[in-house]
């Protein structure tokens, strides 16, 4: 029996190493001011270039591991957020980028705003900042990678 | 028996082709990144991507046909691997007979048809669109590609790749005789591999991920493997048909010369993908039938006259 | 650039198409405004378009002022060299407007927004889904004053 | 494969940075038409603005849209200052105009990258967004923020343009100028781009006038209107602006107009930096605004922004109406969709230069 569990452990650690080094990201804006979205797109550009960390931007939720969402979930875009989250194969992680995706930020109190991604989907990492800086998002990715390496 | 297993699994078989496809994907993404003033992925990225895809949960869209969705990537992987066996690497190929060029061409176009079937069977509008576009694209690049690739066969007077290589070592590389044929073969290869200027079936901003939109986990991993190995085998084929091979003493030197030719071709492909914008499907069809086919026919007649 | 429209011929054209007396008011800075009745809005705008070629409808603003709680003020901001506004007052109980879509197609989105934000029913145009409000919105027009909501 | 299909470009799609729901009905590769559903980004800004004081409103209004945040706060501040009857010092006017022009360059470069990405030219997307970092660096040096700058306040601006900013800005703008000329050459000579943009989704001038469009999309169809020249806010009446138009109104002319507008904005920035007068940068403004109404128009990167503001003597605005340029641009889009291929949808969407956060408010 001992050999089997050690085999399972090595396979799991290899899987974790692979998941750590190959995070495929899908971005969803749930009603924010697109300040954070252009900073997320900035991650792909030469100055910040997240492909060094093995991060790719994907178009289809089926191919994605990390859901990067911005915006203080408006009532109209809540159903889209749930649909994307359900389509993503596990293991999946959710990163909420920007102050309004954490608490509703400057749009708090508006009748059409739910105020925060964690009111709809479970969130793994919060990245504060109003128009989050690309460096902060990269720091969040590095932290997510360490968390994956240690088995969530 | 042991030797066949060695050929099948190790040298021109799965392991060698996988290592080549790993190197190909890494170099391709690295070169594209360097064209864009970016650093690009680390060397182990293709392996990490593949293992991660194998570790993912395998979702199946409700309406899709389970068996077909699993069978397609495996069938196209086998087709591409067997094509890899017949294509000589640095002048050496375990099996060669008259007419193996035609078999290789047929095996290399199985993944495209499998891609179309994958698109049609999986539920979802983007897969349907991606599948239909890949079929449309198949007809517009396949004819010029086949004619261009049959040019060397006509020149060498035989349909066996080894013969073509042997003939070229006597008369010099066919590239010098028919540069146009080489160009058409390259365009056809870009179309077959659905690479950047002609990546219409999987254009991210139009049809999300084409036929592969609904595929997850292991199946997606297989599809990526198929696409990469198809690229590797396609480049080997064009090197053999157009640059030929003259053995140079010890095997180490042979392998390195062949590798250099291979790297040059990858650079060519990456430059093409970094430089050109994506065409529309009707423009590609127009380009294919109005320009590529007449050119390839002209090329063929020139070759026939030259050959006689 | 089309010639600059003078306020005098703006007033002349508007008063030519309405019985009530109307005069230029300057209470909105940067704009020359005229208050008109709701039901001759349509043909005044039509006349303005033909005679003065005033086609650029910048925006439609609606509001329920605290000093006129039982009325809704709707303002059509035009622009040609300078700002020109037509002001219409509607009863807050059941506000009704005639659509300008048949002469200015651009008014479509502005009218739909004003209709759903203030609960104004707009006649002679087809029924359309909400423009900005979520599909499951059931709390009535959001911009109306809460204590006066009918 | 000629039966009718409906392609959902839903709330999430690689084509869209922001959520809208566009249902395209096509038969085969021909697009027949499209229906649009907005409201995914509607946060009720006008409702929120009534429950905040004028100074608290500036951070809110800055977050209507991340790309044109400075134009919104500038228009709002000019509206409040008009109601207060105060005149901000000329240096503050020039600094506001400088940031408006920098934001226009930033927005057009961003759009250039997005168009190239949709046409399949990842390389131009990477290069143009890398050069956009130059503009972001300048804005960060001036105001500390890359996207939302927070430089405006009622009565003037909060940060000054110091002496050592001038050489830094001049050098970066010179580099930007060379890069833009290279992009223009790429877009003019590259045959595959020309094939994808020439003659795609043309818009006639009177269609533009019927929809009341005024912006790069209108100028690309030959309608010669620019709020900086026709209805200028303070510093622009002292600067001469040449308006760039293009006669035939298709995807290529929209590209042409926007790229040359980057040149024009660079020139304007240099003129502003030379003509900037000395003096303090803000004036004290009372918290309570006397009763009154005002309408202010200004030129955002995407067209005409209209602000209607009414005050009732308290320190809270009584009514704030914002009309952003993307709304009419979205209204005209179904007309463009009726004559293109499925593969042209990205080019049309990029041509409209969608800013849904502006449109939905």
Short mmCIF file of N, CA and C in Angstrom, two decimals, chain D residues 234-315:
data_model
loop_
_atom_site.label_atom_id
_atom_site.label_comp_id
_atom_site.label_asym_id
_atom_site.label_seq_id
_atom_site.Cartn_x
_atom_site.Cartn_y
_atom_site.Cartn_z
N UNK D 234 -12.25 76.72 -22.32
CA UNK D 234 -11.27 77.84 -22.29
C UNK D 234 -9.99 77.67 -23.08
N UNK D 235 -9.07 76.75 -22.82
CA UNK D 235 -7.78 76.98 -23.48
C UNK D 235 -7.87 76.76 -24.99
N UNK D 236 -8.88 75.99 -25.46
CA UNK D 236 -8.85 75.62 -26.88
C UNK D 236 -9.17 76.81 -27.78
N UNK D 237 -9.85 77.85 -27.23
CA UNK D 237 -10.13 78.98 -28.13
C UNK D 237 -8.84 79.75 -28.43
N UNK D 238 -7.80 79.53 -27.58
CA UNK D 238 -6.54 80.24 -27.88
C UNK D 238 -5.57 79.35 -28.64
N UNK D 239 -5.99 78.11 -28.96
CA UNK D 239 -5.09 77.21 -29.72
C UNK D 239 -5.76 76.93 -31.05
N UNK D 240 -4.98 76.95 -32.15
CA UNK D 240 -5.65 76.63 -33.42
C UNK D 240 -5.55 75.13 -33.64
N UNK D 241 -6.68 74.53 -33.92
CA UNK D 241 -6.78 73.06 -34.06
C UNK D 241 -7.14 72.76 -35.52
N UNK D 242 -6.39 71.86 -36.16
CA UNK D 242 -6.78 71.47 -37.54
C UNK D 242 -7.52 70.15 -37.41
N UNK D 243 -8.74 70.13 -37.95
CA UNK D 243 -9.62 68.96 -37.82
C UNK D 243 -9.35 68.03 -38.99
N UNK D 244 -9.13 66.76 -38.68
CA UNK D 244 -8.79 65.79 -39.74
C UNK D 244 -10.05 65.07 -40.18
N UNK D 245 -10.38 65.14 -41.45
CA UNK D 245 -11.55 64.37 -41.93
C UNK D 245 -11.10 63.48 -43.09
N UNK D 246 -11.94 62.53 -43.42
CA UNK D 246 -11.64 61.63 -44.55
C UNK D 246 -12.95 61.39 -45.28
N UNK D 247 -12.95 61.46 -46.61
CA UNK D 247 -14.24 61.47 -47.32
C UNK D 247 -15.04 60.18 -47.22
N UNK D 248 -14.41 58.96 -47.38
CA UNK D 248 -15.32 57.86 -47.73
C UNK D 248 -15.81 57.03 -46.54
N UNK D 249 -15.48 57.32 -45.31
CA UNK D 249 -16.24 56.76 -44.19
C UNK D 249 -16.21 55.26 -44.01
N UNK D 250 -15.15 54.54 -44.53
CA UNK D 250 -15.15 53.07 -44.26
C UNK D 250 -14.14 52.77 -43.15
N UNK D 251 -13.90 51.51 -42.89
CA UNK D 251 -13.04 51.15 -41.74
C UNK D 251 -11.66 51.78 -41.90
N UNK D 252 -11.20 51.87 -43.20
CA UNK D 252 -9.85 52.43 -43.38
C UNK D 252 -9.84 53.92 -42.99
N UNK D 253 -10.91 54.67 -43.38
CA UNK D 253 -10.85 56.11 -43.08
C UNK D 253 -10.96 56.34 -41.57
N UNK D 254 -11.68 55.45 -40.87
CA UNK D 254 -11.71 55.61 -39.41
C UNK D 254 -10.31 55.38 -38.84
N UNK D 255 -9.58 54.44 -39.45
CA UNK D 255 -8.20 54.23 -38.98
C UNK D 255 -7.36 55.46 -39.27
N UNK D 256 -7.49 55.95 -40.51
CA UNK D 256 -6.70 57.12 -40.94
C UNK D 256 -6.95 58.29 -40.00
N UNK D 257 -8.22 58.60 -39.74
CA UNK D 257 -8.56 59.78 -38.92
C UNK D 257 -7.95 59.64 -37.53
N UNK D 258 -8.08 58.47 -36.94
CA UNK D 258 -7.59 58.34 -35.55
C UNK D 258 -6.07 58.43 -35.49
N UNK D 259 -5.39 57.84 -36.46
CA UNK D 259 -3.91 57.89 -36.38
C UNK D 259 -3.45 59.33 -36.55
N UNK D 260 -4.06 60.05 -37.51
CA UNK D 260 -3.59 61.44 -37.70
C UNK D 260 -4.03 62.31 -36.53
N UNK D 261 -5.09 61.91 -35.83
CA UNK D 261 -5.45 62.70 -34.64
C UNK D 261 -4.39 62.55 -33.54
N UNK D 262 -3.67 61.41 -33.55
CA UNK D 262 -2.58 61.29 -32.58
C UNK D 262 -1.51 62.32 -32.91
N UNK D 263 -1.19 62.46 -34.22
CA UNK D 263 -0.21 63.50 -34.61
C UNK D 263 -0.68 64.86 -34.10
N UNK D 264 -1.99 65.13 -34.39
CA UNK D 264 -2.55 66.46 -34.05
C UNK D 264 -2.45 66.69 -32.54
N UNK D 265 -2.73 65.65 -31.76
CA UNK D 265 -2.69 65.84 -30.30
C UNK D 265 -1.25 66.05 -29.85
N UNK D 266 -0.30 65.36 -30.49
CA UNK D 266 1.11 65.57 -30.12
C UNK D 266 1.49 67.03 -30.37
N UNK D 267 1.09 67.53 -31.56
CA UNK D 267 1.39 68.94 -31.88
C UNK D 267 0.76 69.86 -30.83
N UNK D 268 -0.52 69.57 -30.50
CA UNK D 268 -1.23 70.41 -29.52
C UNK D 268 -0.49 70.40 -28.19
N UNK D 269 -0.01 69.20 -27.78
CA UNK D 269 0.71 69.15 -26.49
C UNK D 269 1.92 70.06 -26.53
N UNK D 270 2.66 70.03 -27.68
CA UNK D 270 3.84 70.91 -27.75
C UNK D 270 3.41 72.37 -27.67
N UNK D 271 2.33 72.71 -28.39
CA UNK D 271 1.88 74.13 -28.35
C UNK D 271 1.52 74.49 -26.91
N UNK D 272 0.79 73.58 -26.23
CA UNK D 272 0.35 73.90 -24.85
C UNK D 272 1.57 74.10 -23.97
N UNK D 273 2.58 73.22 -24.14
CA UNK D 273 3.76 73.32 -23.26
C UNK D 273 4.50 74.62 -23.51
N UNK D 274 4.49 75.09 -24.79
CA UNK D 274 5.17 76.38 -25.03
C UNK D 274 4.34 77.53 -24.47
N UNK D 275 3.00 77.46 -24.65
CA UNK D 275 2.18 78.66 -24.36
C UNK D 275 1.72 78.68 -22.91
N UNK D 276 2.15 77.69 -22.08
CA UNK D 276 1.59 77.62 -20.71
C UNK D 276 2.06 78.83 -19.90
N UNK D 277 1.10 79.63 -19.36
CA UNK D 277 1.51 80.84 -18.62
C UNK D 277 1.90 80.48 -17.19
N UNK D 278 2.58 81.40 -16.53
CA UNK D 278 2.93 81.19 -15.12
C UNK D 278 1.72 81.52 -14.26
N UNK D 279 1.81 81.26 -12.95
CA UNK D 279 0.70 81.64 -12.08
C UNK D 279 0.28 80.47 -11.22
N UNK D 280 -0.64 80.72 -10.29
CA UNK D 280 -1.04 79.60 -9.42
C UNK D 280 -2.00 78.69 -10.18
N UNK D 281 -2.30 77.55 -9.57
CA UNK D 281 -3.00 76.53 -10.36
C UNK D 281 -4.40 76.28 -9.84
N UNK D 282 -4.85 77.02 -8.80
CA UNK D 282 -6.26 76.78 -8.43
C UNK D 282 -6.75 77.96 -7.62
N UNK D 283 -8.07 78.04 -7.57
CA UNK D 283 -8.74 79.17 -6.90
C UNK D 283 -9.67 78.58 -5.86
N UNK D 284 -9.87 79.25 -4.72
CA UNK D 284 -10.76 78.69 -3.70
C UNK D 284 -12.19 78.66 -4.22
N UNK D 285 -12.91 77.57 -3.98
CA UNK D 285 -14.31 77.49 -4.47
C UNK D 285 -15.20 77.19 -3.29
N UNK D 286 -16.32 77.91 -3.22
CA UNK D 286 -17.22 77.70 -2.07
C UNK D 286 -17.84 76.31 -2.15
N UNK D 287 -18.23 75.76 -0.99
CA UNK D 287 -18.80 74.42 -1.01
C UNK D 287 -20.24 74.45 -1.52
N UNK D 288 -20.98 75.52 -1.17
CA UNK D 288 -22.39 75.58 -1.60
C UNK D 288 -22.47 76.30 -2.95
N UNK D 289 -23.08 75.63 -3.95
CA UNK D 289 -23.14 76.21 -5.30
C UNK D 289 -24.48 76.91 -5.44
N UNK D 290 -24.50 78.21 -5.85
CA UNK D 290 -25.80 78.90 -5.99
C UNK D 290 -26.68 78.23 -7.03
N UNK D 291 -27.99 78.39 -6.92
CA UNK D 291 -28.94 77.70 -7.81
C UNK D 291 -28.67 78.13 -9.25
N UNK D 292 -28.80 77.21 -10.19
CA UNK D 292 -28.61 77.55 -11.60
C UNK D 292 -28.52 76.28 -12.42
N UNK D 293 -28.53 76.44 -13.75
CA UNK D 293 -28.42 75.29 -14.65
C UNK D 293 -27.36 75.61 -15.70
N UNK D 294 -26.66 74.58 -16.17
CA UNK D 294 -25.62 74.82 -17.19
C UNK D 294 -25.51 73.58 -18.07
N UNK D 295 -25.16 73.81 -19.32
CA UNK D 295 -24.87 72.68 -20.22
C UNK D 295 -23.46 72.91 -20.76
N UNK D 296 -22.57 71.91 -20.60
CA UNK D 296 -21.19 72.05 -21.10
C UNK D 296 -20.91 70.91 -22.07
N UNK D 297 -20.28 71.26 -23.19
CA UNK D 297 -19.92 70.21 -24.17
C UNK D 297 -18.40 70.19 -24.31
N UNK D 298 -17.83 68.96 -24.44
CA UNK D 298 -16.37 68.92 -24.69
C UNK D 298 -16.09 67.72 -25.58
N UNK D 299 -14.84 67.62 -26.05
CA UNK D 299 -14.48 66.60 -27.05
C UNK D 299 -13.73 65.47 -26.35
N UNK D 300 -14.41 64.37 -26.11
CA UNK D 300 -13.73 63.19 -25.54
C UNK D 300 -13.02 62.46 -26.70
N UNK D 301 -12.11 61.51 -26.37
CA UNK D 301 -11.46 60.79 -27.48
C UNK D 301 -12.46 60.16 -28.46
N UNK D 302 -13.66 59.88 -28.03
CA UNK D 302 -14.63 59.21 -28.92
C UNK D 302 -15.70 60.14 -29.42
N UNK D 303 -15.65 61.45 -29.03
CA UNK D 303 -16.67 62.33 -29.61
C UNK D 303 -17.16 63.35 -28.60
N UNK D 304 -18.42 63.79 -28.80
CA UNK D 304 -18.94 64.92 -28.03
C UNK D 304 -19.52 64.40 -26.71
N UNK D 305 -19.05 65.00 -25.59
CA UNK D 305 -19.62 64.67 -24.28
C UNK D 305 -20.48 65.87 -23.86
N UNK D 306 -21.71 65.60 -23.42
CA UNK D 306 -22.62 66.69 -23.01
C UNK D 306 -22.93 66.50 -21.52
N UNK D 307 -22.68 67.56 -20.75
CA UNK D 307 -23.01 67.53 -19.30
C UNK D 307 -24.10 68.56 -19.05
N UNK D 308 -25.25 68.14 -18.44
CA UNK D 308 -26.24 69.10 -17.97
C UNK D 308 -26.23 69.04 -16.45
N UNK D 309 -26.02 70.18 -15.79
CA UNK D 309 -25.93 70.16 -14.32
C UNK D 309 -26.87 71.22 -13.77
N UNK D 310 -27.66 70.85 -12.75
CA UNK D 310 -28.54 71.84 -12.09
C UNK D 310 -28.21 71.83 -10.61
N UNK D 311 -28.04 73.01 -10.03
CA UNK D 311 -27.75 73.09 -8.58
C UNK D 311 -28.91 73.85 -7.93
N UNK D 312 -29.13 73.55 -6.63
CA UNK D 312 -30.24 74.21 -5.94
C UNK D 312 -29.73 74.90 -4.69
N UNK D 313 -28.51 75.42 -4.70
CA UNK D 313 -28.02 76.21 -3.57
C UNK D 313 -27.40 75.37 -2.48
N UNK D 314 -27.66 74.04 -2.48
CA UNK D 314 -27.04 73.22 -1.42
C UNK D 314 -25.67 72.76 -1.93
N UNK D 315 -25.01 71.87 -1.18
CA UNK D 315 -23.69 71.40 -1.66
C UNK D 315 -23.83 70.08 -2.42
#
